[in-house]
Short mmCIF file of C-alpha atoms in Angstrom, two decimals:
data_model
loop_
_atom_site.label_atom_id
_atom_site.label_comp_id
_atom_site.label_asym_id
_atom_site.label_seq_id
_atom_site.Cartn_x
_atom_site.Cartn_y
_atom_site.Cartn_z
CA MET A 1 0.00 0.00 0.00
CA LYS A 2 2.86 2.38 0.82
CA LYS A 3 4.38 1.67 -2.62
CA LEU A 4 1.08 2.46 -4.30
CA ILE A 5 0.74 5.79 -2.42
CA ALA A 6 4.39 6.69 -3.14
CA THR A 7 3.93 5.88 -6.84
CA ALA A 8 0.74 7.97 -6.97
CA MET A 9 2.52 10.92 -5.30
CA ILE A 10 5.43 10.68 -7.76
CA ALA A 11 2.98 10.59 -10.67
CA ILE A 12 1.13 13.67 -9.34
CA VAL A 13 4.39 15.58 -8.86
CA PHE A 14 5.58 14.53 -12.35
CA VAL A 15 2.31 15.69 -14.00
CA SER A 16 2.42 18.98 -12.03
CA VAL A 17 5.98 19.66 -13.17
CA LEU A 18 5.05 18.88 -16.78
CA CYS A 19 2.12 21.29 -16.61
CA VAL A 20 4.30 24.08 -15.25
CA PHE A 21 7.00 23.63 -17.91
CA SER A 22 4.64 23.05 -20.83
CA GLY A 23 2.43 26.03 -20.05
CA CYS A 24 -0.73 24.07 -19.24
CA GLY A 25 -3.45 26.25 -17.91
CA SER A 26 -2.28 29.51 -19.47
CA GLU A 27 -2.77 30.71 -23.01
CA VAL A 28 0.09 32.11 -25.05
CA PRO A 29 -0.99 35.43 -26.60
CA THR A 30 -1.07 35.47 -30.36
CA TYR A 31 -0.57 38.56 -32.51
CA ASP A 32 -1.51 39.20 -36.07
CA ASP A 33 1.04 41.04 -38.22
CA THR A 34 -0.49 44.47 -37.59
CA GLU A 35 -0.56 44.09 -33.81
CA LEU A 36 3.00 42.75 -33.81
CA TYR A 37 4.18 45.67 -35.97
CA TYR A 38 2.65 48.23 -33.58
CA GLU A 39 4.06 46.42 -30.55
CA ILE A 40 7.56 46.48 -32.09
CA GLU A 41 7.22 50.18 -33.02
CA SER A 42 6.08 50.97 -29.47
CA LEU A 43 9.14 49.20 -28.06
CA LYS A 44 11.42 51.06 -30.49
CA ASP A 45 9.89 54.38 -29.38
CA ARG A 46 10.42 53.49 -25.73
CA ILE A 47 14.06 52.52 -26.38
CA GLU A 48 14.66 55.72 -28.39
CA ASN A 49 13.06 57.77 -25.62
CA LEU A 50 15.30 56.15 -23.00
CA GLU A 51 18.38 56.72 -25.16
CA ASN A 52 17.43 60.36 -25.68
CA LYS A 53 16.86 60.97 -21.97
CA ASN A 54 20.40 59.77 -21.28
CA ASN A 55 21.85 62.37 -23.63
CA VAL A 56 22.44 65.97 -22.62
CA PHE A 57 21.15 67.22 -26.00
CA TRP A 58 18.18 65.37 -27.45
CA THR A 59 15.10 65.71 -29.66
CA ASP A 60 11.67 64.12 -29.62
CA LYS A 61 12.71 61.68 -32.34
CA ALA A 62 15.75 60.77 -34.42
CA GLU A 63 14.29 61.43 -37.89
CA TYR A 64 12.06 64.27 -39.06
CA GLY A 65 10.23 64.82 -42.32
CA GLU A 66 11.31 67.90 -44.21
CA HIS A 67 8.13 69.83 -43.30
CA GLU A 68 8.36 69.15 -39.55
CA THR A 69 9.83 71.39 -36.85
CA MET A 70 12.67 69.96 -34.79
CA THR A 71 12.94 71.06 -31.17
CA VAL A 72 16.34 70.49 -29.55
CA TYR A 73 16.50 70.10 -25.78
CA PHE A 74 19.33 70.50 -23.29
CA LYS A 75 18.45 68.16 -20.45
CA ASP A 76 14.84 69.18 -19.65
CA THR A 77 14.91 72.59 -21.35
CA ALA A 78 13.89 73.30 -24.95
CA VAL A 79 16.81 75.29 -26.38
CA PHE A 80 15.99 75.97 -30.03
CA GLU A 81 13.70 75.03 -32.91
CA ILE A 82 14.72 74.44 -36.52
CA ARG A 83 12.55 74.10 -39.57
CA LEU A 84 13.41 74.16 -43.24
CA ARG A 85 12.45 77.23 -45.28
CA PHE A 86 10.25 76.54 -48.30
CA ASP A 87 9.25 80.09 -49.28
CA THR A 88 12.24 80.27 -51.64
CA GLY A 89 12.27 80.77 -55.41
CA SER A 90 12.46 77.01 -56.02
CA GLY A 91 10.06 76.09 -53.21
CA LEU A 92 12.76 73.91 -51.64
CA ALA A 93 15.00 74.56 -48.64
CA PHE A 94 18.20 73.42 -50.36
CA GLY A 95 19.61 74.14 -53.78
CA ILE A 96 22.68 73.01 -55.71
CA ALA A 97 24.96 76.01 -56.34
CA ASN A 98 27.52 73.90 -58.21
CA ASN A 99 28.64 70.26 -58.16
CA TYR A 100 30.29 70.70 -54.75
CA VAL A 101 28.14 73.33 -53.00
CA ILE A 102 24.59 73.27 -51.61
CA ASN A 103 22.86 76.41 -50.29
CA GLY A 104 20.45 75.98 -47.41
CA SER A 105 17.54 78.07 -46.14
CA LEU A 106 16.39 77.56 -42.56
CA TYR A 107 14.20 79.16 -39.93
CA ILE A 108 15.66 78.96 -36.42
CA LYS A 109 14.20 80.16 -33.13
CA SER A 110 16.19 80.38 -29.89
CA LEU A 111 14.03 79.48 -26.90
CA VAL A 112 16.33 80.41 -24.01
CA SER A 113 18.39 83.51 -24.80
CA ASP A 114 19.93 85.55 -27.59
CA ILE A 115 22.59 83.41 -29.31
CA LEU A 116 24.52 83.32 -32.55
CA ALA A 117 23.15 81.09 -35.30
CA ASP A 118 26.66 79.61 -35.60
CA TYR A 119 26.19 77.94 -32.21
CA VAL A 120 23.10 76.17 -33.46
CA ILE A 121 24.08 74.94 -36.94
CA ASP A 122 27.85 75.35 -37.23
CA SER A 123 28.35 71.59 -36.97
CA SER A 124 25.40 70.64 -39.20
CA TYR A 125 26.01 68.85 -42.47
CA ILE A 126 24.25 67.32 -45.46
CA LEU A 127 24.65 63.60 -45.92
CA CYS A 128 24.12 62.23 -49.42
CA GLU A 129 24.88 59.12 -51.45
CA SER A 130 28.34 60.10 -52.63
CA GLY A 131 29.61 61.96 -49.59
CA THR A 132 29.06 64.65 -47.01
CA ALA A 133 28.78 68.42 -47.42
CA PHE A 134 29.94 70.34 -44.34
CA LYS A 135 28.82 73.83 -43.41
CA LYS A 136 31.09 76.69 -44.36
CA ALA A 137 31.61 79.57 -41.91
CA PHE A 138 29.23 82.53 -42.01
CA MET A 139 30.60 85.76 -43.41
CA SER A 140 28.60 87.78 -40.86
CA PRO A 141 27.18 86.10 -37.77
CA VAL A 142 23.39 86.06 -37.46
CA ILE A 143 21.98 86.76 -33.99
CA LEU A 144 18.98 84.70 -32.93
CA TYR A 145 16.90 86.71 -30.50
CA LYS A 146 14.95 84.79 -27.87
CA ASP A 147 11.53 83.62 -29.08
CA VAL A 148 11.94 85.26 -32.51
CA GLU A 149 12.11 82.95 -35.52
CA LYS A 150 14.78 84.14 -37.93
CA TYR A 151 15.79 83.21 -41.47
CA VAL A 152 19.31 81.77 -41.60
CA ALA A 153 21.20 80.97 -44.79
CA ALA A 154 23.90 78.31 -44.78
CA VAL A 155 26.37 77.05 -47.36
CA TYR A 156 27.49 73.41 -47.42
CA GLU A 157 30.55 72.24 -49.33
CA ALA A 158 31.70 68.73 -50.24
CA ASN A 159 35.03 67.36 -51.47
CA ASN A 160 33.40 65.45 -54.31
CA ASP A 161 30.58 65.87 -56.83
CA ILE A 162 27.26 65.55 -55.01
CA ALA A 163 24.98 67.25 -57.55
CA ALA A 164 23.82 64.02 -59.20
CA ASP A 165 22.77 62.32 -55.94
CA ALA A 166 19.11 61.50 -55.37
CA ASN A 167 18.87 61.33 -51.55
CA TYR A 168 19.91 64.03 -49.09
CA ASP A 169 19.59 64.15 -45.27
CA PHE A 170 20.15 67.34 -43.28
CA VAL A 171 21.89 66.44 -40.00
CA ILE A 172 21.78 68.57 -36.84
CA CYS A 173 24.63 67.94 -34.39
CA VAL A 174 25.39 68.62 -30.76
CA PRO A 175 26.68 72.21 -30.80
CA GLY A 176 30.43 72.32 -31.29
CA THR A 177 30.72 68.62 -32.24
CA GLN A 178 30.01 66.26 -35.14
CA PHE A 179 27.79 64.03 -32.94
CA GLU A 180 24.37 63.73 -34.54
CA ILE A 181 21.31 64.72 -32.52
CA ALA A 182 18.70 64.16 -35.24
CA ARG A 183 18.15 64.64 -38.96
CA PHE A 184 15.66 65.77 -41.56
CA VAL A 185 15.44 62.81 -43.93
CA ASN A 186 14.96 62.80 -47.70
CA VAL A 187 15.02 66.58 -48.07
CA GLY A 188 14.28 68.03 -51.48
CA VAL A 189 17.17 69.73 -53.24
CA SER A 190 16.70 72.06 -56.20
CA LYS A 191 19.12 71.17 -58.97
CA GLY A 192 18.47 74.17 -61.20
CA ASN A 193 17.45 73.96 -64.84
#
């Protein structure tokens, strides 16, 4: 009788262990492709947000469309806003001046104090298929007054022919460095006639 009880107890323990390891009693959630896509995007946003919060300079997202306004923060303070200027002759913010030079038109607003535009975009650059065009120095510094949006022109120069490229990204960097904060992706560039 003791052997029968011991065998029954071992069988009950064995079945209990199998149920725990095989997932008996609980359903595994299933996702269709749409739900899974949104769950993955939500996780990416949370990771990006955590990464941004660990940086001293950060933006709400890493990539902006060309018609969006980028706000750059220093810790918890919004420091400046940048948007591309489309009220130009070509209707585009950037235009090819020659095979190595791109002119840019921006609107920038300082949100904390009066600062020079150089501090905001001096390290910016244009990334394209065949290379990178870096900003040239301003001839006369433009002052950005607090809470006043101002037009700022910029000239970007590359070491190789970039006029035939199809894709251009405008990259904003941490002031005084070449470390990217965020970028405007797939910006339109006027290539003349």
